[in-house]
Amino acid sequence: MTLSRNIKIAAVVVFLAIVFIAVPAVISASGRFDLYYTLTSVALLSIASAGVWLTFYIGRINIGQGAYALMGGYVSAILVMNHGWSFWLTLPVAGLFCAAASVLIGLPILRLRGVYFAMVTLVLTEVARLLALALPITNGAKGIVSIPLPGALSVFGITLIPDFATLQNSRLAFYLLAVTLMVACFAVMYRLVNSRIGKLCQSLQQNEELASSIGVNIAYLRVIAYAVSSFFGGVSGAIFAAISQSIYPSSFTVTDSVNFMLNCFLGGLGYVFGPMLGTLVLYFGWDLLFQTGQFQLLIYSGLMIVLMLVLPNGLLSLAEMTRKKG
């Protein structure tokens, strides 16, 4: 047990050293500063995908995360542009707004299971897009543009985070922000899954009737998991809006919601860190296949089918298979 714990701690330390020290050093040495935006996108997409993974953990197929990412982006943009709020204050507010909305939406739809729940959540993203087009506060198809970069964050007169507009390299700042939130997100997920509540959530995935018969409040757990999932989506959407300094109804579509789900499948539904690996592989894999031109989508789809047939438990199951063979 102690050896296994030490290995996990060592793995975490190595991972933190890579994302916070090695990656910036390599990018600085190579001069490929455009990679900051790419890796920032991967980190934020990982956060949104982690929320989808959590709904899978309670036995629900969630294809509606794009709706909450879009909602979070608009909430942050509207508060910054129309009401003069600090970006740092809008970040948790966007997440909480999405969590509250998901509770209202989730109370009726979380009673559904399987493909029925999946189809309803799939519609949510399109509904969110149409609302963004129709509501005056979102500025319709024109979207919200010229969103200022995040300002300084000060506590008791001490500046914790400088104004991004004054930085020589704001891409590095956004990268550090994104990976910090990604690490915090997956730390929360790991703690949640290995807690008592996590074990109860897992029981919903296996047999809801049996869990209910022994006194588990399945409705409460479903809503809590869905709210946390939506919170992650809202936060990632808010940061995306700040990075691009704009938000449009088409910023997050049904395709994005499907990709969030695929990230979880590819990494492994049985592993907390599956969405992170799945997002990394899927994002860079799609870019690498760009060289194939018109065959890009065909090759991409074929590879996804093969991977799901060969590794039904995701890429992270390779390590477990290797360990068992050893």
mmCIF file of C-alpha atoms in Angstrom:
data_model
loop_
_atom_site.group_PDB
_atom_site.id
_atom_site.type_symbol
_atom_site.label_atom_id
_atom_site.label_comp_id
_atom_site.label_asym_id
_atom_site.label_seq_id
_atom_site.Cartn_x
_atom_site.Cartn_y
_atom_site.Cartn_z
ATOM 1 C CA MET A 1 0.000 0.000 0.000
ATOM 2 C CA THR A 2 2.816 2.392 0.945
ATOM 3 C CA LEU A 3 4.717 1.580 -2.262
ATOM 4 C CA SER A 4 1.626 2.204 -4.375
ATOM 5 C CA ARG A 5 1.011 5.496 -2.577
ATOM 6 C CA ASN A 6 4.617 6.612 -3.107
ATOM 7 C CA ILE A 7 4.366 5.780 -6.824
ATOM 8 C CA LYS A 8 1.195 7.880 -7.120
ATOM 9 C CA ILE A 9 2.825 10.826 -5.327
ATOM 10 C CA ALA A 10 5.902 10.558 -7.542
ATOM 11 C CA ALA A 11 3.698 10.478 -10.663
ATOM 12 C CA VAL A 12 1.856 13.613 -9.525
ATOM 13 C CA VAL A 13 5.127 15.442 -8.829
ATOM 14 C CA VAL A 14 6.498 14.488 -12.264
ATOM 15 C CA PHE A 15 3.280 15.611 -13.952
ATOM 16 C CA LEU A 16 3.297 18.980 -12.160
ATOM 17 C CA ALA A 17 6.964 19.474 -13.032
ATOM 18 C CA ILE A 18 6.208 18.787 -16.701
ATOM 19 C CA VAL A 19 3.215 21.125 -17.062
ATOM 20 C CA PHE A 20 4.523 23.993 -14.915
ATOM 21 C CA ILE A 21 8.268 23.888 -15.603
ATOM 22 C CA ALA A 22 9.268 21.657 -18.518
ATOM 23 C CA VAL A 23 6.592 22.735 -21.025
ATOM 24 C CA PRO A 24 7.184 26.514 -20.617
ATOM 25 C CA ALA A 25 10.952 25.945 -20.770
ATOM 26 C CA VAL A 26 10.725 23.910 -23.989
ATOM 27 C CA ILE A 27 8.354 26.400 -25.633
ATOM 28 C CA SER A 28 10.589 29.323 -24.635
ATOM 29 C CA ALA A 29 13.674 27.572 -26.013
ATOM 30 C CA SER A 30 11.981 26.619 -29.294
ATOM 31 C CA GLY A 31 10.211 29.939 -29.797
ATOM 32 C CA ARG A 32 6.928 28.139 -30.593
ATOM 33 C CA PHE A 33 4.782 30.436 -28.468
ATOM 34 C CA ASP A 34 1.704 29.452 -30.488
ATOM 35 C CA LEU A 35 1.789 26.142 -28.613
ATOM 36 C CA TYR A 36 0.663 27.972 -25.478
ATOM 37 C CA TYR A 37 -2.766 28.550 -27.033
ATOM 38 C CA THR A 38 -2.950 24.919 -28.194
ATOM 39 C CA LEU A 39 -2.070 23.502 -24.776
ATOM 40 C CA THR A 40 -4.348 26.008 -23.041
ATOM 41 C CA SER A 41 -7.208 24.764 -25.219
ATOM 42 C CA VAL A 42 -6.368 21.162 -24.321
ATOM 43 C CA ALA A 43 -6.412 22.009 -20.605
ATOM 44 C CA LEU A 44 -9.770 23.795 -20.817
ATOM 45 C CA LEU A 45 -11.333 21.073 -22.955
ATOM 46 C CA SER A 46 -10.073 18.562 -20.371
ATOM 47 C CA ILE A 47 -11.955 20.440 -17.645
ATOM 48 C CA ALA A 48 -15.199 20.385 -19.637
ATOM 49 C CA SER A 49 -14.660 16.701 -20.494
ATOM 50 C CA ALA A 50 -14.078 15.919 -16.814
ATOM 51 C CA GLY A 51 -17.608 17.150 -16.158
ATOM 52 C CA VAL A 52 -18.957 14.788 -18.805
ATOM 53 C CA TRP A 53 -16.971 11.933 -17.258
ATOM 54 C CA LEU A 54 -18.649 12.611 -13.916
ATOM 55 C CA THR A 55 -22.103 12.131 -15.423
ATOM 56 C CA PHE A 56 -20.905 8.886 -16.979
ATOM 57 C CA TYR A 57 -19.835 7.880 -13.466
ATOM 58 C CA ILE A 58 -23.470 7.998 -12.321
ATOM 59 C CA GLY A 59 -24.604 6.036 -15.366
ATOM 60 C CA ARG A 60 -25.772 8.877 -17.617
ATOM 61 C CA ILE A 61 -24.600 9.625 -21.182
ATOM 62 C CA ASN A 62 -24.125 13.396 -21.299
ATOM 63 C CA ILE A 63 -23.902 15.030 -24.741
ATOM 64 C CA GLY A 64 -24.905 18.506 -23.576
ATOM 65 C CA GLN A 65 -21.755 19.950 -22.016
ATOM 66 C CA GLY A 66 -21.392 22.411 -24.878
ATOM 67 C CA ALA A 67 -24.563 24.150 -23.667
ATOM 68 C CA TYR A 68 -23.029 24.913 -20.283
ATOM 69 C CA ALA A 69 -19.686 25.964 -21.767
ATOM 70 C CA LEU A 70 -21.551 28.407 -24.020
ATOM 71 C CA MET A 71 -23.654 29.584 -21.092
ATOM 72 C CA GLY A 72 -20.583 30.145 -18.915
ATOM 73 C CA GLY A 73 -18.849 32.102 -21.664
ATOM 74 C CA TYR A 74 -21.820 34.410 -22.117
ATOM 75 C CA VAL A 75 -22.353 34.942 -18.380
ATOM 76 C CA SER A 76 -18.725 35.983 -17.929
ATOM 77 C CA ALA A 77 -18.723 38.190 -21.049
ATOM 78 C CA ILE A 78 -21.981 39.960 -20.136
ATOM 79 C CA LEU A 79 -20.866 40.647 -16.569
ATOM 80 C CA VAL A 80 -17.507 42.008 -17.737
ATOM 81 C CA MET A 81 -18.788 44.073 -20.664
ATOM 82 C CA ASN A 82 -22.181 45.289 -19.427
ATOM 83 C CA HIS A 83 -21.629 45.538 -15.676
ATOM 84 C CA GLY A 84 -17.894 46.133 -15.342
ATOM 85 C CA TRP A 85 -17.199 43.087 -13.207
ATOM 86 C CA SER A 86 -13.699 41.734 -12.758
ATOM 87 C CA PHE A 87 -13.048 38.580 -14.795
ATOM 88 C CA TRP A 88 -11.859 36.815 -11.639
ATOM 89 C CA LEU A 89 -15.225 37.377 -10.006
ATOM 90 C CA THR A 90 -17.155 36.256 -13.064
ATOM 91 C CA LEU A 91 -15.245 32.960 -13.211
ATOM 92 C CA PRO A 92 -16.906 31.305 -10.175
ATOM 93 C CA VAL A 93 -20.186 33.116 -10.894
ATOM 94 C CA ALA A 94 -20.302 31.621 -14.407
ATOM 95 C CA GLY A 95 -19.718 28.155 -12.955
ATOM 96 C CA LEU A 96 -22.340 28.615 -10.240
ATOM 97 C CA PHE A 97 -24.865 29.992 -12.733
ATOM 98 C CA CYS A 98 -24.418 26.901 -14.904
ATOM 99 C CA ALA A 99 -24.669 24.646 -11.846
ATOM 100 C CA ALA A 100 -27.925 26.327 -10.795
ATOM 101 C CA ALA A 101 -29.309 26.058 -14.330
ATOM 102 C CA SER A 102 -28.345 22.388 -14.451
ATOM 103 C CA VAL A 103 -30.240 21.719 -11.231
ATOM 104 C CA LEU A 104 -33.422 23.180 -12.733
ATOM 105 C CA ILE A 105 -32.883 21.279 -15.982
ATOM 106 C CA GLY A 106 -31.638 18.115 -14.306
ATOM 107 C CA LEU A 107 -34.494 17.588 -11.860
ATOM 108 C CA PRO A 108 -36.861 16.363 -14.599
ATOM 109 C CA ILE A 109 -34.420 14.938 -17.177
ATOM 110 C CA LEU A 110 -32.188 12.968 -14.788
ATOM 111 C CA ARG A 111 -35.084 10.556 -14.329
ATOM 112 C CA LEU A 112 -34.398 9.409 -17.883
ATOM 113 C CA ARG A 113 -31.793 6.767 -18.662
ATOM 114 C CA GLY A 114 -29.680 5.528 -21.509
ATOM 115 C CA VAL A 115 -30.334 6.898 -24.983
ATOM 116 C CA TYR A 116 -33.321 8.946 -23.786
ATOM 117 C CA PHE A 117 -31.191 11.067 -21.450
ATOM 118 C CA ALA A 118 -28.482 11.296 -24.121
ATOM 119 C CA MET A 119 -30.917 12.633 -26.727
ATOM 120 C CA VAL A 120 -32.330 15.261 -24.361
ATOM 121 C CA THR A 121 -28.854 16.524 -23.435
ATOM 122 C CA LEU A 122 -27.898 16.550 -27.118
ATOM 123 C CA VAL A 123 -30.783 18.937 -27.758
ATOM 124 C CA LEU A 124 -29.640 21.223 -24.911
ATOM 125 C CA THR A 125 -26.602 22.479 -26.836
ATOM 126 C CA GLU A 126 -28.729 23.447 -29.828
ATOM 127 C CA VAL A 127 -31.301 25.104 -27.546
ATOM 128 C CA ALA A 128 -28.501 27.133 -25.909
ATOM 129 C CA ARG A 129 -27.230 28.201 -29.337
ATOM 130 C CA LEU A 130 -30.689 29.285 -30.488
ATOM 131 C CA LEU A 131 -31.247 31.215 -27.256
ATOM 132 C CA ALA A 132 -27.925 33.000 -27.753
ATOM 133 C CA LEU A 133 -29.099 33.954 -31.237
ATOM 134 C CA ALA A 134 -32.502 35.171 -30.056
ATOM 135 C CA LEU A 135 -31.863 36.990 -26.769
ATOM 136 C CA PRO A 136 -31.050 40.714 -27.023
ATOM 137 C CA ILE A 137 -28.606 40.564 -24.092
ATOM 138 C CA THR A 138 -26.335 38.179 -26.027
ATOM 139 C CA ASN A 139 -26.247 40.490 -29.069
ATOM 140 C CA GLY A 140 -27.540 37.758 -31.391
ATOM 141 C CA ALA A 141 -25.343 36.474 -34.203
ATOM 142 C CA LYS A 142 -22.934 39.391 -33.740
ATOM 143 C CA GLY A 143 -21.889 37.935 -30.386
ATOM 144 C CA ILE A 144 -19.936 39.832 -27.777
ATOM 145 C CA VAL A 145 -16.546 41.066 -28.939
ATOM 146 C CA SER A 146 -13.632 43.161 -27.662
ATOM 147 C CA ILE A 147 -13.788 41.547 -24.230
ATOM 148 C CA PRO A 148 -10.874 42.964 -22.202
ATOM 149 C CA LEU A 149 -8.129 40.684 -20.934
ATOM 150 C CA PRO A 150 -8.356 39.680 -17.257
ATOM 151 C CA GLY A 151 -7.258 42.488 -14.942
ATOM 152 C CA ALA A 152 -5.167 42.238 -11.812
ATOM 153 C CA LEU A 153 -6.358 40.162 -8.855
ATOM 154 C CA SER A 154 -5.511 41.786 -5.531
ATOM 155 C CA VAL A 155 -6.299 40.723 -1.969
ATOM 156 C CA PHE A 156 -5.749 43.228 0.874
ATOM 157 C CA GLY A 157 -3.688 45.382 -1.471
ATOM 158 C CA ILE A 158 -1.418 42.497 -2.433
ATOM 159 C CA THR A 159 -1.422 41.685 -6.162
ATOM 160 C CA LEU A 160 -1.733 37.926 -6.550
ATOM 161 C CA ILE A 161 -2.201 37.921 -10.327
ATOM 162 C CA PRO A 162 -1.034 40.833 -12.521
ATOM 163 C CA ASP A 163 -3.117 42.503 -15.199
ATOM 164 C CA PHE A 164 -2.837 40.263 -18.282
ATOM 165 C CA ALA A 165 -2.814 43.325 -20.566
ATOM 166 C CA THR A 166 0.455 44.500 -19.014
ATOM 167 C CA LEU A 167 2.230 41.183 -19.473
ATOM 168 C CA GLN A 168 4.743 40.665 -22.241
ATOM 169 C CA ASN A 169 3.367 37.196 -22.918
ATOM 170 C CA SER A 170 -0.320 36.844 -22.003
ATOM 171 C CA ARG A 171 -0.390 33.421 -23.677
ATOM 172 C CA LEU A 172 1.866 32.052 -20.945
ATOM 173 C CA ALA A 173 -0.408 33.584 -18.306
ATOM 174 C CA PHE A 174 -3.497 31.948 -19.821
ATOM 175 C CA TYR A 175 -1.622 28.644 -20.071
ATOM 176 C CA LEU A 176 -0.670 28.748 -16.385
ATOM 177 C CA LEU A 177 -4.235 29.699 -15.449
ATOM 178 C CA ALA A 178 -5.708 26.869 -17.503
ATOM 179 C CA VAL A 179 -3.359 24.134 -16.266
ATOM 180 C CA THR A 180 -3.746 25.317 -12.651
ATOM 181 C CA LEU A 181 -7.519 25.013 -12.930
ATOM 182 C CA MET A 182 -7.137 21.672 -14.720
ATOM 183 C CA VAL A 183 -4.976 20.308 -11.895
ATOM 184 C CA ALA A 184 -7.463 21.621 -9.306
ATOM 185 C CA CYS A 185 -10.383 20.136 -11.262
ATOM 186 C CA PHE A 186 -8.905 16.648 -11.491
ATOM 187 C CA ALA A 187 -7.758 16.790 -7.865
ATOM 188 C CA VAL A 188 -11.367 17.476 -6.865
ATOM 189 C CA MET A 189 -12.562 14.695 -9.156
ATOM 190 C CA TYR A 190 -10.078 12.207 -7.722
ATOM 191 C CA ARG A 191 -11.025 13.123 -4.168
ATOM 192 C CA LEU A 192 -14.729 12.938 -4.966
ATOM 193 C CA VAL A 193 -14.522 9.549 -6.672
ATOM 194 C CA ASN A 194 -12.534 8.069 -3.775
ATOM 195 C CA SER A 195 -14.856 9.500 -1.123
ATOM 196 C CA ARG A 196 -18.009 7.978 0.344
ATOM 197 C CA ILE A 197 -20.143 10.044 -2.045
ATOM 198 C CA GLY A 198 -18.074 8.729 -4.944
ATOM 199 C CA LYS A 199 -18.751 5.132 -3.947
ATOM 200 C CA LEU A 200 -22.463 5.898 -3.713
ATOM 201 C CA CYS A 201 -22.352 7.498 -7.180
ATOM 202 C CA GLN A 202 -20.696 4.380 -8.522
ATOM 203 C CA SER A 203 -23.560 2.312 -7.120
ATOM 204 C CA LEU A 204 -25.956 4.316 -9.337
ATOM 205 C CA GLN A 205 -23.946 3.263 -12.376
ATOM 206 C CA GLN A 206 -24.234 -0.391 -11.426
ATOM 207 C CA ASN A 207 -27.810 -0.719 -10.153
ATOM 208 C CA GLU A 208 -30.000 2.253 -9.210
ATOM 209 C CA GLU A 209 -32.863 0.132 -7.870
ATOM 210 C CA LEU A 210 -30.575 -1.784 -5.548
ATOM 211 C CA ALA A 211 -28.908 1.429 -4.363
ATOM 212 C CA SER A 212 -32.303 2.984 -3.671
ATOM 213 C CA SER A 213 -33.466 -0.102 -1.783
ATOM 214 C CA ILE A 214 -30.638 0.256 0.746
ATOM 215 C CA GLY A 215 -31.415 3.903 1.438
ATOM 216 C CA VAL A 216 -29.256 5.777 -1.070
ATOM 217 C CA ASN A 217 -30.833 9.096 -2.103
ATOM 218 C CA ILE A 218 -30.319 8.570 -5.828
ATOM 219 C CA ALA A 219 -32.144 11.746 -6.920
ATOM 220 C CA TYR A 220 -29.890 13.899 -4.711
ATOM 221 C CA LEU A 221 -26.704 12.243 -5.977
ATOM 222 C CA ARG A 222 -27.731 12.555 -9.614
ATOM 223 C CA VAL A 223 -28.450 16.271 -9.275
ATOM 224 C CA ILE A 224 -25.220 16.954 -7.352
ATOM 225 C CA ALA A 225 -23.095 15.126 -9.929
ATOM 226 C CA TYR A 226 -24.818 16.919 -12.812
ATOM 227 C CA ALA A 227 -24.389 20.300 -11.095
ATOM 228 C CA VAL A 228 -20.645 19.731 -10.549
ATOM 229 C CA SER A 229 -20.350 18.600 -14.168
ATOM 230 C CA SER A 230 -22.042 21.773 -15.407
ATOM 231 C CA PHE A 231 -19.916 23.940 -13.106
ATOM 232 C CA PHE A 232 -16.787 22.632 -14.836
ATOM 233 C CA GLY A 233 -18.341 23.343 -18.227
ATOM 234 C CA GLY A 234 -19.243 26.899 -17.240
ATOM 235 C CA VAL A 235 -15.769 27.699 -15.922
ATOM 236 C CA SER A 236 -14.048 26.365 -19.045
ATOM 237 C CA GLY A 237 -16.407 28.377 -21.263
ATOM 238 C CA ALA A 238 -15.731 31.565 -19.296
ATOM 239 C CA ILE A 239 -11.968 31.220 -19.771
ATOM 240 C CA PHE A 240 -12.387 30.451 -23.474
ATOM 241 C CA ALA A 241 -14.317 33.704 -23.859
ATOM 242 C CA ALA A 242 -11.529 35.602 -22.080
ATOM 243 C CA ILE A 243 -8.798 34.059 -24.242
ATOM 244 C CA SER A 244 -10.531 34.722 -27.565
ATOM 245 C CA GLN A 245 -11.887 38.044 -26.236
ATOM 246 C CA SER A 246 -15.180 37.183 -27.896
ATOM 247 C CA ILE A 247 -18.115 34.806 -27.631
ATOM 248 C CA TYR A 248 -20.608 33.818 -30.347
ATOM 249 C CA PRO A 249 -23.606 31.455 -30.493
ATOM 250 C CA SER A 250 -21.431 29.142 -32.595
ATOM 251 C CA SER A 251 -18.528 29.127 -30.108
ATOM 252 C CA PHE A 252 -19.754 25.799 -28.694
ATOM 253 C CA THR A 253 -21.873 23.529 -30.866
ATOM 254 C CA VAL A 254 -23.253 19.991 -30.837
ATOM 255 C CA THR A 255 -19.943 18.828 -32.343
ATOM 256 C CA ASP A 256 -18.097 20.110 -29.275
ATOM 257 C CA SER A 257 -20.513 18.283 -26.971
ATOM 258 C CA VAL A 258 -19.888 15.049 -28.883
ATOM 259 C CA ASN A 259 -16.128 15.610 -28.700
ATOM 260 C CA PHE A 260 -16.304 16.079 -24.923
ATOM 261 C CA MET A 261 -17.930 12.662 -24.748
ATOM 262 C CA LEU A 262 -15.381 11.108 -27.117
ATOM 263 C CA ASN A 263 -12.546 12.457 -24.965
ATOM 264 C CA CYS A 264 -13.914 10.406 -22.082
ATOM 265 C CA PHE A 265 -14.329 7.263 -24.186
ATOM 266 C CA LEU A 266 -10.835 7.529 -25.637
ATOM 267 C CA GLY A 267 -9.081 8.120 -22.327
ATOM 268 C CA GLY A 268 -11.125 5.559 -20.430
ATOM 269 C CA LEU A 269 -14.448 5.790 -18.592
ATOM 270 C CA GLY A 270 -13.045 3.756 -15.727
ATOM 271 C CA TYR A 271 -10.242 6.225 -14.972
ATOM 272 C CA VAL A 272 -10.507 9.678 -13.403
ATOM 273 C CA PHE A 273 -7.697 11.033 -15.594
ATOM 274 C CA GLY A 274 -9.138 9.486 -18.749
ATOM 275 C CA PRO A 275 -10.657 12.767 -20.024
ATOM 276 C CA MET A 276 -7.288 14.499 -19.747
ATOM 277 C CA LEU A 277 -5.436 11.920 -21.828
ATOM 278 C CA GLY A 278 -8.338 11.539 -24.247
ATOM 279 C CA THR A 279 -8.470 15.290 -24.891
ATOM 280 C CA LEU A 280 -4.715 15.487 -25.481
ATOM 281 C CA VAL A 281 -4.665 12.584 -27.949
ATOM 282 C CA LEU A 282 -7.850 13.613 -29.746
ATOM 283 C CA TYR A 283 -6.831 17.274 -30.105
ATOM 284 C CA PHE A 284 -3.349 16.609 -31.460
ATOM 285 C CA GLY A 285 -4.495 13.561 -33.424
ATOM 286 C CA TRP A 286 -7.048 15.623 -35.326
ATOM 287 C CA ASP A 287 -4.428 18.275 -36.120
ATOM 288 C CA LEU A 288 -1.928 15.671 -37.307
ATOM 289 C CA LEU A 289 -4.531 14.159 -39.633
ATOM 290 C CA PHE A 290 -5.049 17.565 -41.237
ATOM 291 C CA GLN A 291 -2.273 16.640 -43.669
ATOM 292 C CA THR A 292 -4.494 13.918 -45.141
ATOM 293 C CA GLY A 293 -6.862 16.536 -46.591
ATOM 294 C CA GLN A 294 -10.277 15.232 -47.636
ATOM 295 C CA PHE A 295 -9.604 11.872 -45.983
ATOM 296 C CA GLN A 296 -9.110 13.452 -42.545
ATOM 297 C CA LEU A 297 -12.574 12.687 -41.194
ATOM 298 C CA LEU A 298 -12.625 9.185 -42.693
ATOM 299 C CA ILE A 299 -9.272 8.210 -41.156
ATOM 300 C CA TYR A 300 -10.183 9.859 -37.852
ATOM 301 C CA SER A 301 -13.499 7.974 -37.629
ATOM 302 C CA GLY A 302 -11.878 4.696 -38.601
ATOM 303 C CA LEU A 303 -9.157 5.041 -35.979
ATOM 304 C CA MET A 304 -11.739 5.878 -33.300
ATOM 305 C CA ILE A 305 -13.749 2.740 -34.145
ATOM 306 C CA VAL A 306 -10.623 0.555 -34.107
ATOM 307 C CA LEU A 307 -9.479 1.989 -30.767
ATOM 308 C CA MET A 308 -12.869 1.384 -29.178
ATOM 309 C CA LEU A 309 -12.871 -2.199 -30.445
ATOM 310 C CA VAL A 310 -9.294 -2.959 -29.397
ATOM 311 C CA LEU A 311 -9.333 -0.884 -26.192
ATOM 312 C CA PRO A 312 -12.962 -0.699 -25.034
ATOM 313 C CA ASN A 313 -11.802 0.616 -21.646
ATOM 314 C CA GLY A 314 -9.743 3.443 -23.159
ATOM 315 C CA LEU A 315 -6.063 4.216 -23.581
ATOM 316 C CA LEU A 316 -5.359 4.154 -19.848
ATOM 317 C CA SER A 317 -6.367 0.488 -19.744
ATOM 318 C CA LEU A 318 -3.116 -0.257 -21.615
ATOM 319 C CA ALA A 319 -1.128 0.336 -18.423
ATOM 320 C CA GLU A 320 -3.366 -2.035 -16.482
ATOM 321 C CA MET A 321 -3.150 -4.697 -19.193
ATOM 322 C CA THR A 322 0.649 -4.404 -19.244
ATOM 323 C CA ARG A 323 0.814 -4.683 -15.447
ATOM 324 C CA LYS A 324 -1.321 -7.829 -15.440
ATOM 325 C CA LYS A 325 0.798 -9.459 -18.146
ATOM 326 C CA GLY A 326 3.925 -8.582 -16.185
#
